[in-house]
Every structure is written in C-alpha cells, then in structure tokens.
mmCIF file of C-alpha atoms and ligand atoms in Angstrom:
data_model
loop_
_atom_site.group_PDB
_atom_site.id
_atom_site.type_symbol
_atom_site.label_atom_id
_atom_site.label_comp_id
_atom_site.label_asym_id
_atom_site.label_seq_id
_atom_site.Cartn_x
_atom_site.Cartn_y
_atom_site.Cartn_z
ATOM 1 C CA MET K 196 116.763 35.797 29.246
ATOM 2 C CA THR K 197 116.384 32.027 28.784
ATOM 3 C CA LYS K 198 119.493 30.127 27.729
ATOM 4 C CA THR K 199 118.960 26.915 25.798
ATOM 5 C CA PHE K 200 121.269 23.914 26.123
ATOM 6 C CA GLU K 201 121.420 20.822 23.958
ATOM 7 C CA ILE K 202 121.979 17.585 25.865
ATOM 8 C CA ALA K 203 123.254 14.546 23.959
ATOM 9 C CA VAL K 204 121.598 11.480 25.500
ATOM 10 C CA PHE K 205 123.282 8.076 25.249
ATOM 11 C CA GLU K 206 120.666 5.785 26.762
ATOM 12 C CA GLY K 207 123.019 2.832 26.347
ATOM 13 C CA ASP K 208 122.589 -0.841 27.135
ATOM 14 C CA GLY K 209 121.029 -3.078 29.781
ATOM 15 C CA ILE K 210 119.288 -0.964 32.433
ATOM 16 C CA GLY K 211 120.444 2.192 30.593
ATOM 17 C CA PRO K 212 117.138 3.094 28.911
ATOM 18 C CA GLU K 213 115.196 2.280 32.127
ATOM 19 C CA ILE K 214 117.141 4.822 34.201
ATOM 20 C CA THR K 215 117.647 7.399 31.422
ATOM 21 C CA ASP K 216 113.955 7.931 30.765
ATOM 22 C CA PRO K 217 112.909 9.057 34.294
ATOM 23 C CA THR K 218 116.115 11.096 34.693
ATOM 24 C CA ALA K 219 115.509 13.029 31.470
ATOM 25 C CA LYS K 220 111.878 13.604 32.510
ATOM 26 C CA ILE K 221 112.900 15.064 35.889
ATOM 27 C CA LEU K 222 115.515 17.320 34.251
ATOM 28 C CA ASP K 223 113.037 18.386 31.593
ATOM 29 C CA ARG K 224 110.437 19.360 34.215
ATOM 30 C CA LEU K 225 113.021 21.336 36.203
ATOM 31 C CA ALA K 226 113.919 23.245 33.044
ATOM 32 C CA ARG K 227 110.285 23.840 32.087
ATOM 33 C CA ASN K 228 109.682 25.404 35.489
ATOM 34 C CA SER K 229 112.602 27.782 35.049
ATOM 35 C CA ASN K 230 112.666 31.116 33.233
ATOM 36 C CA SER K 231 116.444 31.022 33.078
ATOM 37 C CA TYR K 232 117.208 27.925 31.032
ATOM 38 C CA SER K 233 115.700 25.287 28.776
ATOM 39 C CA LEU K 234 117.007 21.874 27.734
ATOM 40 C CA ILE K 235 116.769 20.091 24.391
ATOM 41 C CA PHE K 236 117.501 16.356 24.541
ATOM 42 C CA THR K 237 118.980 14.684 21.440
ATOM 43 C CA ASP K 238 119.236 10.897 21.331
ATOM 44 C CA ALA K 239 122.627 9.536 20.316
ATOM 45 C CA PRO K 240 122.454 5.833 19.458
ATOM 46 C CA ALA K 241 125.545 3.834 20.502
ATOM 47 C CA GLY K 242 126.607 0.845 22.564
ATOM 48 C CA ALA K 243 126.743 -2.923 22.475
ATOM 49 C CA ALA K 244 123.145 -3.564 21.405
ATOM 50 C CA HIS K 245 123.571 -0.968 18.657
ATOM 51 C CA TYR K 246 126.773 -2.721 17.537
ATOM 52 C CA ALA K 247 124.992 -6.083 17.438
ATOM 53 C CA LYS K 248 122.308 -4.550 15.223
ATOM 54 C CA THR K 249 124.396 -2.337 12.928
ATOM 55 C CA GLY K 250 128.080 -3.301 13.268
ATOM 56 C CA GLU K 251 128.854 0.172 14.702
ATOM 57 C CA SER K 252 129.314 0.899 18.414
ATOM 58 C CA LEU K 253 129.745 4.682 18.192
ATOM 59 C CA PRO K 254 128.440 5.952 14.840
ATOM 60 C CA ASP K 255 129.933 9.182 13.461
ATOM 61 C CA ALA K 256 126.506 10.832 13.649
ATOM 62 C CA SER K 257 126.351 10.153 17.420
ATOM 63 C CA MET K 258 129.908 11.391 17.864
ATOM 64 C CA ASP K 259 128.903 14.604 16.048
ATOM 65 C CA ILE K 260 125.930 15.051 18.399
ATOM 66 C CA ALA K 261 128.251 14.541 21.390
ATOM 67 C CA ARG K 262 130.780 17.062 20.091
ATOM 68 C CA ARG K 263 128.275 19.815 19.387
ATOM 69 C CA ALA K 264 126.072 19.286 22.483
ATOM 70 C CA ASP K 265 126.516 21.495 25.534
ATOM 71 C CA ALA K 266 126.685 18.393 27.744
ATOM 72 C CA ILE K 267 126.437 14.616 27.400
ATOM 73 C CA LEU K 268 124.217 12.448 29.585
ATOM 74 C CA LEU K 269 125.147 8.781 29.399
ATOM 75 C CA SER K 270 123.763 5.806 31.299
ATOM 76 C CA ALA K 271 125.951 2.730 30.801
ATOM 77 C CA MET K 272 127.212 0.788 27.813
ATOM 78 C CA GLY K 273 128.442 -2.724 27.165
ATOM 79 C CA LEU K 274 126.958 -6.209 27.349
ATOM 80 C CA PRO K 275 128.921 -9.309 28.395
ATOM 81 C CA ASP K 276 128.081 -11.385 25.337
ATOM 82 C CA VAL K 277 128.472 -8.677 22.694
ATOM 83 C CA ARG K 278 132.140 -8.154 21.850
ATOM 84 C CA TYR K 279 134.317 -6.889 19.027
ATOM 85 C CA LYS K 280 135.833 -9.569 16.797
ATOM 86 C CA ASP K 281 139.116 -9.440 18.794
ATOM 87 C CA GLY K 282 137.191 -10.309 21.972
ATOM 88 C CA THR K 283 137.451 -6.885 23.655
ATOM 89 C CA GLU K 284 134.435 -5.236 25.294
ATOM 90 C CA ILE K 285 132.366 -2.556 23.643
ATOM 91 C CA SER K 286 132.807 0.626 25.647
ATOM 92 C CA PRO K 287 132.052 3.778 23.624
ATOM 93 C CA GLN K 288 132.191 5.762 26.887
ATOM 94 C CA ILE K 289 135.974 5.174 26.912
ATOM 95 C CA ASP K 290 136.182 6.178 23.229
ATOM 96 C CA LEU K 291 134.312 9.387 24.080
ATOM 97 C CA ARG K 292 136.692 10.102 26.958
ATOM 98 C CA LYS K 293 139.677 9.803 24.629
ATOM 99 C CA ALA K 294 138.170 11.567 21.602
ATOM 100 C CA LEU K 295 136.993 14.560 23.665
ATOM 101 C CA THR K 296 140.050 14.625 26.020
ATOM 102 C CA LEU K 297 137.947 14.347 29.162
ATOM 103 C CA PHE K 298 140.896 14.328 31.554
ATOM 104 C CA ALA K 299 139.060 14.956 34.846
ATOM 105 C CA GLY K 300 137.076 11.989 36.123
ATOM 106 C CA VAL K 301 135.010 13.507 38.928
ATOM 107 C CA ARG K 302 133.695 11.062 41.541
ATOM 108 C CA PRO K 303 131.835 12.692 44.443
ATOM 109 C CA VAL K 304 131.558 10.574 47.577
ATOM 110 C CA THR K 305 128.806 11.563 49.992
ATOM 111 C CA VAL K 306 127.259 9.819 52.963
ATOM 112 C CA ARG K 307 124.434 11.810 54.528
ATOM 113 C CA ALA K 308 122.550 11.153 57.742
ATOM 114 C CA GLY K 309 120.346 8.080 57.281
ATOM 115 C CA GLN K 310 122.299 6.733 54.279
ATOM 116 C CA ARG K 311 123.501 3.127 54.469
ATOM 117 C CA THR K 312 127.270 2.770 54.773
ATOM 118 C CA PRO K 313 129.497 -0.066 56.005
ATOM 119 C CA LEU K 314 131.310 2.475 58.213
ATOM 120 C CA HIS K 315 130.440 3.287 61.768
ATOM 121 C CA MET K 316 129.756 7.025 61.463
ATOM 122 C CA PRO K 317 130.418 9.109 64.587
ATOM 123 C CA ASP K 318 127.410 11.236 65.543
ATOM 124 C CA GLY K 319 127.097 14.393 63.519
ATOM 125 C CA LYS K 320 129.651 13.325 60.893
ATOM 126 C CA GLU K 321 128.849 13.243 57.194
ATOM 127 C CA ILE K 322 131.089 12.351 54.284
ATOM 128 C CA ASP K 323 131.352 14.826 51.413
ATOM 129 C CA PHE K 324 134.486 14.729 49.291
ATOM 130 C CA VAL K 325 135.357 14.554 45.606
ATOM 131 C CA LEU K 326 137.900 12.255 44.063
ATOM 132 C CA ILE K 327 139.317 13.450 40.742
ATOM 133 C CA ARG K 328 140.748 10.656 38.648
ATOM 134 C CA GLU K 329 142.900 11.653 35.675
ATOM 135 C CA SER K 330 141.186 9.758 32.867
ATOM 136 C CA THR K 331 143.258 9.918 29.688
ATOM 137 C CA GLU K 332 146.777 8.725 30.554
ATOM 138 C CA GLY K 333 148.585 7.290 33.623
ATOM 139 C CA LEU K 334 148.784 3.508 33.708
ATOM 140 C CA PHE K 335 145.977 3.289 31.155
ATOM 141 C CA HIS K 336 148.283 4.832 28.539
ATOM 142 C CA THR K 337 149.083 1.518 26.875
ATOM 143 C CA GLN K 338 145.639 0.025 27.488
ATOM 144 C CA GLY K 339 145.118 -2.728 24.907
ATOM 145 C CA ARG K 340 148.693 -2.216 23.601
ATOM 146 C CA GLY K 341 150.787 -3.681 26.402
ATOM 147 C CA GLU K 342 153.764 -5.796 25.311
ATOM 148 C CA VAL K 343 153.458 -9.421 26.313
ATOM 149 C CA SER K 344 156.031 -12.088 25.445
ATOM 150 C CA GLN K 345 156.496 -15.584 26.778
ATOM 151 C CA ASP K 346 158.488 -14.333 29.770
ATOM 152 C CA GLU K 347 157.557 -10.694 30.264
ATOM 153 C CA ALA K 348 154.672 -8.271 30.207
ATOM 154 C CA ARG K 349 155.002 -4.473 30.139
ATOM 155 C CA GLU K 350 152.618 -1.549 30.347
ATOM 156 C CA THR K 351 153.753 2.080 30.349
ATOM 157 C CA LEU K 352 152.612 4.758 32.771
ATOM 158 C CA LEU K 353 152.486 8.191 31.152
ATOM 159 C CA ILE K 354 152.206 11.479 33.022
ATOM 160 C CA THR K 355 152.331 14.608 30.840
ATOM 161 C CA ARG K 356 152.872 18.169 31.965
ATOM 162 C CA ASP K 357 150.075 19.394 29.704
ATOM 163 C CA ILE K 358 147.330 17.148 31.091
ATOM 164 C CA SER K 359 148.614 17.374 34.685
ATOM 165 C CA GLU K 360 148.498 21.178 34.598
ATOM 166 C CA LYS K 361 144.917 21.124 33.315
ATOM 167 C CA LEU K 362 143.969 18.466 35.873
ATOM 168 C CA PHE K 363 145.380 20.361 38.854
ATOM 169 C CA LYS K 364 143.876 23.667 37.754
ATOM 170 C CA PHE K 365 140.525 21.890 37.549
ATOM 171 C CA ALA K 366 141.011 20.456 41.077
ATOM 172 C CA PHE K 367 141.841 23.841 42.641
ATOM 173 C CA ASP K 368 138.941 25.558 40.866
ATOM 174 C CA LEU K 369 136.597 22.826 42.096
ATOM 175 C CA ALA K 370 137.817 23.215 45.706
ATOM 176 C CA LYS K 371 137.196 26.963 45.437
ATOM 177 C CA ASN K 372 133.685 26.487 44.053
ATOM 178 C CA ARG K 373 132.857 23.933 46.728
ATOM 179 C CA LYS K 374 134.061 26.296 49.440
ATOM 180 C CA GLN K 375 131.924 29.095 48.013
ATOM 181 C CA ALA K 376 128.941 26.725 48.041
ATOM 182 C CA GLY K 377 129.645 25.848 51.702
ATOM 183 C CA ARG K 378 130.628 22.275 50.874
ATOM 184 C CA GLY K 379 134.232 22.085 52.021
ATOM 185 C CA PRO K 380 137.117 23.956 53.635
ATOM 186 C CA GLY K 381 138.899 24.572 50.293
ATOM 187 C CA ARG K 382 141.561 21.887 50.322
ATOM 188 C CA VAL K 383 143.164 19.779 47.580
ATOM 189 C CA THR K 384 145.146 16.619 48.324
ATOM 190 C CA CYS K 385 147.501 15.240 45.681
ATOM 191 C CA VAL K 386 147.408 11.432 45.966
ATOM 192 C CA ASP K 387 150.519 9.790 44.563
ATOM 193 C CA LYS K 388 153.460 7.508 45.228
ATOM 194 C CA ALA K 389 156.159 10.167 44.938
ATOM 195 C CA ASN K 390 158.378 8.393 47.481
ATOM 196 C CA VAL K 391 158.919 5.452 45.098
ATOM 197 C CA PHE K 392 158.375 6.530 41.478
ATOM 198 C CA ARG K 393 160.033 9.403 39.632
ATOM 199 C CA ALA K 394 156.912 9.808 37.496
ATOM 200 C CA PHE K 395 154.930 10.623 40.643
ATOM 201 C CA ALA K 396 157.594 13.033 41.893
ATOM 202 C CA PHE K 397 157.091 14.804 38.532
ATOM 203 C CA PHE K 398 153.298 14.695 39.059
ATOM 204 C CA ARG K 399 153.717 16.213 42.546
ATOM 205 C CA GLU K 400 156.055 18.938 41.326
ATOM 206 C CA ILE K 401 153.443 20.094 38.802
ATOM 207 C CA PHE K 402 150.801 19.957 41.546
ATOM 208 C CA ASP K 403 152.939 22.156 43.808
ATOM 209 C CA ALA K 404 153.453 24.697 41.016
ATOM 210 C CA GLU K 405 149.678 24.935 40.487
ATOM 211 C CA ALA K 406 149.087 25.112 44.264
ATOM 212 C CA ALA K 407 151.289 28.210 44.437
ATOM 213 C CA LYS K 408 148.789 29.975 42.141
ATOM 214 C CA HIS K 409 145.939 29.342 44.598
ATOM 215 C CA PRO K 410 146.992 30.756 47.982
ATOM 216 C CA ASP K 411 143.338 30.743 49.100
ATOM 217 C CA VAL K 412 143.174 26.928 48.864
ATOM 218 C CA THR K 413 145.092 24.582 51.159
ATOM 219 C CA ALA K 414 147.225 22.062 49.285
ATOM 220 C CA ASP K 415 148.658 18.869 50.724
ATOM 221 C CA HIS K 416 149.927 15.435 49.640
ATOM 222 C CA ALA K 417 149.182 11.844 50.597
ATOM 223 C CA TYR K 418 150.575 8.512 49.439
ATOM 224 C CA VAL K 419 147.991 6.330 47.768
ATOM 225 C CA ASP K 420 148.315 3.452 50.249
ATOM 226 C CA ALA K 421 147.786 5.754 53.251
ATOM 227 C CA THR K 422 144.867 7.350 51.400
ATOM 228 C CA ALA K 423 143.118 3.969 51.122
ATOM 229 C CA LEU K 424 143.488 3.569 54.897
ATOM 230 C CA TRP K 425 142.251 7.088 55.690
ATOM 231 C CA MET K 426 139.287 6.761 53.327
ATOM 232 C CA VAL K 427 138.085 4.038 55.701
ATOM 233 C CA GLN K 428 139.301 5.554 58.999
ATOM 234 C CA LYS K 429 138.471 9.251 58.560
ATOM 235 C CA PRO K 430 136.823 9.914 55.188
ATOM 236 C CA TRP K 431 135.079 13.033 56.585
ATOM 237 C CA ASP K 432 138.493 14.775 56.619
ATOM 238 C CA PHE K 433 138.863 14.884 52.817
ATOM 239 C CA ASP K 434 137.680 17.678 50.539
ATOM 240 C CA VAL K 435 139.089 17.356 46.992
ATOM 241 C CA MET K 436 141.549 14.599 46.092
ATOM 242 C CA VAL K 437 143.335 14.410 42.758
ATOM 243 C CA THR K 438 145.195 11.390 41.452
ATOM 244 C CA GLU K 439 146.476 9.299 38.543
ATOM 245 C CA ASN K 440 144.170 7.143 36.410
ATOM 246 C CA MET K 441 144.781 3.668 37.905
ATOM 247 C CA PHE K 442 144.968 4.896 41.513
ATOM 248 C CA GLY K 443 141.735 6.786 40.867
ATOM 249 C CA ASP K 444 140.108 3.734 39.338
ATOM 250 C CA ILE K 445 140.719 1.756 42.519
ATOM 251 C CA LEU K 446 140.001 4.519 45.043
ATOM 252 C CA SER K 447 136.736 5.477 43.329
ATOM 253 C CA ASP K 448 135.348 1.976 43.855
ATOM 254 C CA LEU K 449 136.398 2.231 47.500
ATOM 255 C CA GLY K 450 134.479 5.523 47.573
ATOM 256 C CA ALA K 451 131.399 3.831 46.062
ATOM 257 C CA GLY K 452 131.752 1.163 48.772
ATOM 258 C CA LEU K 453 131.628 3.857 51.475
ATOM 259 C CA MET K 454 128.380 5.094 49.923
ATOM 260 C CA GLY K 455 126.787 1.697 50.412
ATOM 261 C CA GLY K 456 127.242 0.581 46.802
ATOM 262 C CA LEU K 457 127.075 1.766 43.240
ATOM 263 C CA GLY K 458 123.406 2.719 43.295
ATOM 264 C CA LEU K 459 124.109 6.204 44.688
ATOM 265 C CA ALA K 460 127.432 6.935 42.973
ATOM 266 C CA PRO K 461 127.325 9.564 40.200
ATOM 267 C CA SER K 462 130.257 10.705 38.094
ATOM 268 C CA ALA K 463 131.404 13.134 35.447
ATOM 269 C CA ASP K 464 134.232 13.056 32.925
ATOM 270 C CA ILE K 465 135.153 16.626 32.168
ATOM 271 C CA GLY K 466 137.470 18.279 29.641
ATOM 272 C CA LEU K 467 138.005 21.868 28.575
ATOM 273 C CA GLU K 468 135.111 21.878 26.088
ATOM 274 C CA ASN K 469 132.944 18.792 26.721
ATOM 275 C CA ALA K 470 131.696 16.733 29.614
ATOM 276 C CA VAL K 471 129.986 13.370 30.069
ATOM 277 C CA PHE K 472 127.761 12.739 33.097
ATOM 278 C CA GLN K 473 127.053 9.124 33.964
ATOM 279 C CA PRO K 474 126.485 6.833 36.942
ATOM 280 C CA CYS K 475 129.531 4.877 38.176
ATOM 281 C CA HIS K 476 127.758 1.566 37.692
ATOM 282 C CA GLY K 477 127.629 -0.504 34.512
ATOM 283 C CA SER K 478 124.693 -1.700 32.411
ATOM 284 C CA ALA K 479 123.681 -4.355 35.010
ATOM 285 C CA PRO K 480 122.487 -6.879 32.403
ATOM 286 C CA ASP K 481 121.511 -9.288 35.211
ATOM 287 C CA ILE K 482 118.559 -7.065 36.189
ATOM 288 C CA ALA K 483 117.824 -5.376 32.846
ATOM 289 C CA GLY K 484 114.197 -5.370 31.717
ATOM 290 C CA GLN K 485 112.829 -5.989 35.229
ATOM 291 C CA GLY K 486 112.071 -2.352 36.060
ATOM 292 C CA SER K 487 113.988 -2.751 39.334
ATOM 293 C CA ALA K 488 117.158 -0.734 38.618
ATOM 294 C CA ASN K 489 118.044 2.091 40.975
ATOM 295 C CA PRO K 490 117.798 5.411 39.065
ATOM 296 C CA PHE K 491 119.424 7.546 41.804
ATOM 297 C CA ALA K 492 123.054 7.446 40.564
ATOM 298 C CA MET K 493 121.827 8.538 37.128
ATOM 299 C CA ILE K 494 119.619 11.282 38.595
ATOM 300 C CA LEU K 495 122.558 12.503 40.724
ATOM 301 C CA SER K 496 124.719 12.549 37.571
ATOM 302 C CA GLY K 497 122.030 14.782 36.043
ATOM 303 C CA ALA K 498 122.380 17.091 39.066
ATOM 304 C CA MET K 499 126.141 17.289 38.429
ATOM 305 C CA MET K 500 125.368 18.207 34.828
ATOM 306 C CA LEU K 501 123.163 21.108 35.962
ATOM 307 C CA ASP K 502 125.954 22.281 38.312
ATOM 308 C CA TRP K 503 128.565 22.175 35.570
ATOM 309 C CA LEU K 504 126.436 23.894 32.923
ATOM 310 C CA GLY K 505 125.248 26.527 35.411
ATOM 311 C CA LEU K 506 128.770 27.379 36.508
ATOM 312 C CA ARG K 507 130.190 27.374 32.981
ATOM 313 C CA HIS K 508 127.435 29.539 31.498
ATOM 314 C CA GLU K 509 126.694 31.608 34.593
ATOM 315 C CA VAL K 510 123.113 30.411 34.966
ATOM 316 C CA HIS K 511 122.769 30.401 38.719
ATOM 317 C CA ALA K 512 119.287 28.833 38.540
ATOM 318 C CA MET K 513 120.819 25.664 37.083
ATOM 319 C CA GLN K 514 123.204 25.332 40.021
ATOM 320 C CA GLN K 515 120.276 25.897 42.376
ATOM 321 C CA ASP K 516 118.278 23.186 40.587
ATOM 322 C CA GLY K 517 121.284 20.842 40.781
ATOM 323 C CA ALA K 518 121.442 21.368 44.553
ATOM 324 C CA ARG K 519 117.640 20.921 44.877
ATOM 325 C CA LEU K 520 117.798 17.687 42.911
ATOM 326 C CA ARG K 521 120.596 16.325 45.099
ATOM 327 C CA ALA K 522 118.734 17.318 48.244
ATOM 328 C CA ALA K 523 115.573 15.612 46.949
ATOM 329 C CA VAL K 524 117.441 12.333 46.415
ATOM 330 C CA ASP K 525 119.067 12.670 49.860
ATOM 331 C CA ARG K 526 115.642 13.092 51.472
ATOM 332 C CA VAL K 527 114.179 10.063 49.685
ATOM 333 C CA VAL K 528 117.183 7.967 50.755
ATOM 334 C CA ALA K 529 117.083 9.203 54.366
ATOM 335 C CA ASP K 530 113.337 8.588 54.554
ATOM 336 C CA GLY K 531 113.864 5.006 53.387
ATOM 337 C CA ALA K 532 110.235 4.336 52.412
ATOM 338 C CA VAL K 533 110.803 4.217 48.639
ATOM 339 C CA LEU K 534 114.068 2.449 47.875
ATOM 340 C CA THR K 535 115.003 -0.037 45.164
ATOM 341 C CA ARG K 536 116.178 -3.572 45.955
ATOM 342 C CA ASP K 537 119.912 -2.757 45.943
ATOM 343 C CA LEU K 538 119.308 -0.271 48.798
ATOM 344 C CA GLY K 539 117.253 -2.759 50.790
ATOM 345 C CA GLY K 540 113.782 -1.736 49.552
ATOM 346 C CA SER K 541 111.313 -3.134 47.047
ATOM 347 C CA ALA K 542 110.402 -0.087 44.938
ATOM 348 C CA SER K 543 110.528 -0.160 41.152
ATOM 349 C CA THR K 544 112.681 2.211 39.093
ATOM 350 C CA THR K 545 109.612 4.313 38.314
ATOM 351 C CA GLU K 546 108.441 4.462 41.930
ATOM 352 C CA ALA K 547 111.907 5.551 43.110
ATOM 353 C CA ALA K 548 112.158 8.254 40.426
ATOM 354 C CA ASP K 549 108.591 9.402 41.164
ATOM 355 C CA ALA K 550 109.494 9.806 44.844
ATOM 356 C CA VAL K 551 112.288 12.209 43.829
ATOM 357 C CA ALA K 552 109.915 14.078 41.498
ATOM 358 C CA ARG K 553 107.398 14.427 44.369
ATOM 359 C CA GLU K 554 110.126 15.823 46.662
ATOM 360 C CA LEU K 555 110.743 18.439 43.984
ATOM 361 C CA GLY K 556 107.063 19.254 43.881
ATOM 362 C CA GLN K 557 106.783 17.942 40.329
ATOM 363 C CA ARG K 558 103.397 16.660 38.978
HETATM 364 P P1 ATP Z 103 131.012 -2.615 34.249
HETATM 365 O O1 ATP Z 103 132.234 -3.427 33.982
HETATM 366 O O2 ATP Z 103 130.395 -2.015 33.026
HETATM 367 O O3 ATP Z 103 131.163 -1.624 35.366
HETATM 368 P P2 ATP Z 103 129.896 -4.655 35.926
HETATM 369 O O4 ATP Z 103 129.207 -5.896 35.467
HETATM 370 O O5 ATP Z 103 131.201 -4.744 36.586
HETATM 371 O O6 ATP Z 103 129.894 -3.632 34.715
HETATM 372 P P3 ATP Z 103 127.550 -3.382 36.937
HETATM 373 O O7 ATP Z 103 126.875 -3.488 35.618
HETATM 374 O O8 ATP Z 103 127.633 -2.054 37.542
HETATM 375 O O9 ATP Z 103 129.016 -3.925 36.949
HETATM 376 O O10 ATP Z 103 126.811 -4.394 37.926
HETATM 377 C C1 ATP Z 103 127.387 -4.853 39.138
HETATM 378 C C2 ATP Z 103 126.261 -5.322 40.076
HETATM 379 O O11 ATP Z 103 125.578 -4.168 40.580
HETATM 380 C C3 ATP Z 103 125.206 -6.172 39.362
HETATM 381 O O12 ATP Z 103 124.748 -7.186 40.231
HETATM 382 C C4 ATP Z 103 124.104 -5.190 39.063
HETATM 383 O O13 ATP Z 103 122.839 -5.766 39.017
HETATM 384 C C5 ATP Z 103 124.216 -4.208 40.229
HETATM 385 N N1 ATP Z 103 123.816 -2.864 39.791
HETATM 386 C C6 ATP Z 103 124.529 -2.005 39.041
HETATM 387 N N2 ATP Z 103 123.847 -0.885 38.820
HETATM 388 C C7 ATP Z 103 122.674 -1.003 39.457
HETATM 389 C C8 ATP Z 103 121.531 -0.159 39.609
HETATM 390 N N3 ATP Z 103 121.459 1.056 39.055
HETATM 391 N N4 ATP Z 103 120.477 -0.642 40.319
HETATM 392 C C9 ATP Z 103 120.531 -1.833 40.901
HETATM 393 N N5 ATP Z 103 121.569 -2.683 40.797
HETATM 394 C C10 ATP Z 103 122.637 -2.274 40.093
#
C-alpha cells in the first residue's frame, strides 16, 4: 500500500529558491519510483522578501500548511536589509520552532573519506556523530526580552523538566536507531556545565533518570569546554551528544567547521508532532541569483526528512531512500569532479544537483 505524505515547502529568501527546486525534484523522483510512498509538495510563502512585499513574514495560511503537513522542508530565510520596524531580523524559522515546540535541534556531523576537513584524519577514521541542541529554552529563553539598564544586562537561562525529559528520550531513541542502522555504538553524551551551575546539575539529573530507562545504550557526561576540545582532537569518538540551546548553537558551528564548511551541513528541528528540515546555512544573499549555491546541505536535509518520516510511519523504503540519497551525495563529494565553488569546484547549483540525481540513477 502506498502512503502519501504532504510536505510543506518554505523556499525562503536569497539562495533558498535555487536550492529548494532541485532538492524537491530529486525527492519527487525518488517517491515516484517507489511503490511504498508518494509525496505532495505544498508551497508555503514566508520570509523577508515576502514581508517586504506584503507586510507579513509568516502568514497564517502558511502556518496552517506547516501545522497540517507531515513534514516541513525549509531552505533559509532572512535578508540583511529587510527588517521589522524595531530593527530585528526576520526569521520565521525561529517562529516555527517556537510555535510547533520543536525542542530537538538535530545536527549530524559527518566527514567521509575524500571529504575536505581542516582536521588531519588518521587513516581509516571517519566522523559520524549527531549533536542534539535543545531549541526552545536554555539561554535563549529571554531572547529579545533581556533586561538592560545603564549599568547591568541580564538574560535568564531556563531548563524545564518537561522539555528536558522529551529531549533526552529523543536522544536515547536516536542512539538506538543509529545503532540498529550500523551507524554508532549506541552512546549518548550529556554535554553540560554541571560542575559550575545548578541549572546544569538539574539538567544532568534528568538525563541520568532517562538513561536508567535505556540499559542498552551507554550514557556518559562531558563538560562543554572539554567537549569543544575533543570535537577537534577525537571527533570520531562521539555518537550522540545532547546539550542546552546556547552550548548547542556554538558546538554545531564547530561541527560544521569540521565538515569543511556550511555547504554540507544539514539539520532538523524536531518536536513530538512536527519537524522542520533545513540546511544549517543562511540565505547567502551575497551569492543569490548567481546559480552557484551549493545544494548539498539542502539535499542532505531532505534525506533526513525521508529518514524521519520513514521511521515515524514505518515505511522502510523511505529510510532506504534517505540512506541512498546520503550515499549519493557522499560519492559526488568524494569524487570531487562536480563541486560548487564553496567546496573548491566550479559547478553550478544545477550541475551539482544533477550529479547527485545521476548517482541515484535518475533521468
Ligand atoms: P544566517 O545568520 O542566516 O545564518 P549568515 O549571513 O550568517 O546568515 P550564510 O547566509 O549562511 O550566513 O552565509 C555565510 C557565508 O557562507 C556567505 O559567504 C555565503 O555565501 C556562504 N554560503 C552559505 N550557504 C552557502 C551555500 N549553500 N553555497 C555556497 N555558499 C554558501
């Protein structure tokens, strides 16, 4: 029986439409070749350019599409010279995260043989870990509402039991699924600063309580400063890491750095009911309209979407297609003949996406 999934597509600003189009085409062709699932793509207008045109950055109609869709595919939103009247940036992706309670920011970090990385990789080593950044509270709790007087500035860090329990359950389930898929030993590391802050001792206590429910997964702890060091010295040792919002914000850019830049860094923001899949990079207005943007991070985000939908709805063929799509990108990157400028090549967005499609045997 074929299961049909609706995908809300936020093509966004800057390079957004340029990388969304080939990604949706590749996903559409994968689905058309499958008897197990089909995809319906619904455009959801939003973003800075939309705000400039209409005065709305995330219209209710687009929010409705996002809420009812089975998954949300989003490129990047925001433009430097389009701002709200109070001067703040237009970032509907953050509004979506809050409105849909997408607490788990999932940032996979992979470096395969042949991939550019600033690290010296010992022979035979590859990097394959996932950083989970809590994305609704932590030090971002008072974002935009911090108290600033002449002599003092304050922001509040919030850790709640409710969100932490959901976050840690998600982390342990992910480690289990990765182990089953042969992608890790089944280990979750809680990254915190429990030696200094009571809030992080609380965070760790909730982690330990969840760990006790998963005897088949190894659980350990690491301080955030040591984690930054180890991510450079021995990143191949990590499997799943879970941390607070601000720590995760910083460590995920370090992770993107290990991968040789943002061009290969996908992400997902996942809640209990909804999930957004989007590249880690922004709308890159400096190269928009040139047809030179790297589509790989967006395509890899699409692969994560197939994984998530497949697992959630028990459509194994979607997980297989997700893995095939990732492997196709890995092969194109390792081969090195068709790479965009940011990865040291000269291919256009279309040529790079076509190379992935060819690897998949499409067209
Ligand atoms: P944001 O705050 O939304 O993350 P930003 O301006 O900090 O935005 P990006 O928009 O990601 O960051 O751009 C940072 C740099 O990386 C720019 O020089 C941009 O051209 C480059 N860049 C980002 N994404 C891509 C991509 N997909 N392909 C090629 N270059 C990219």
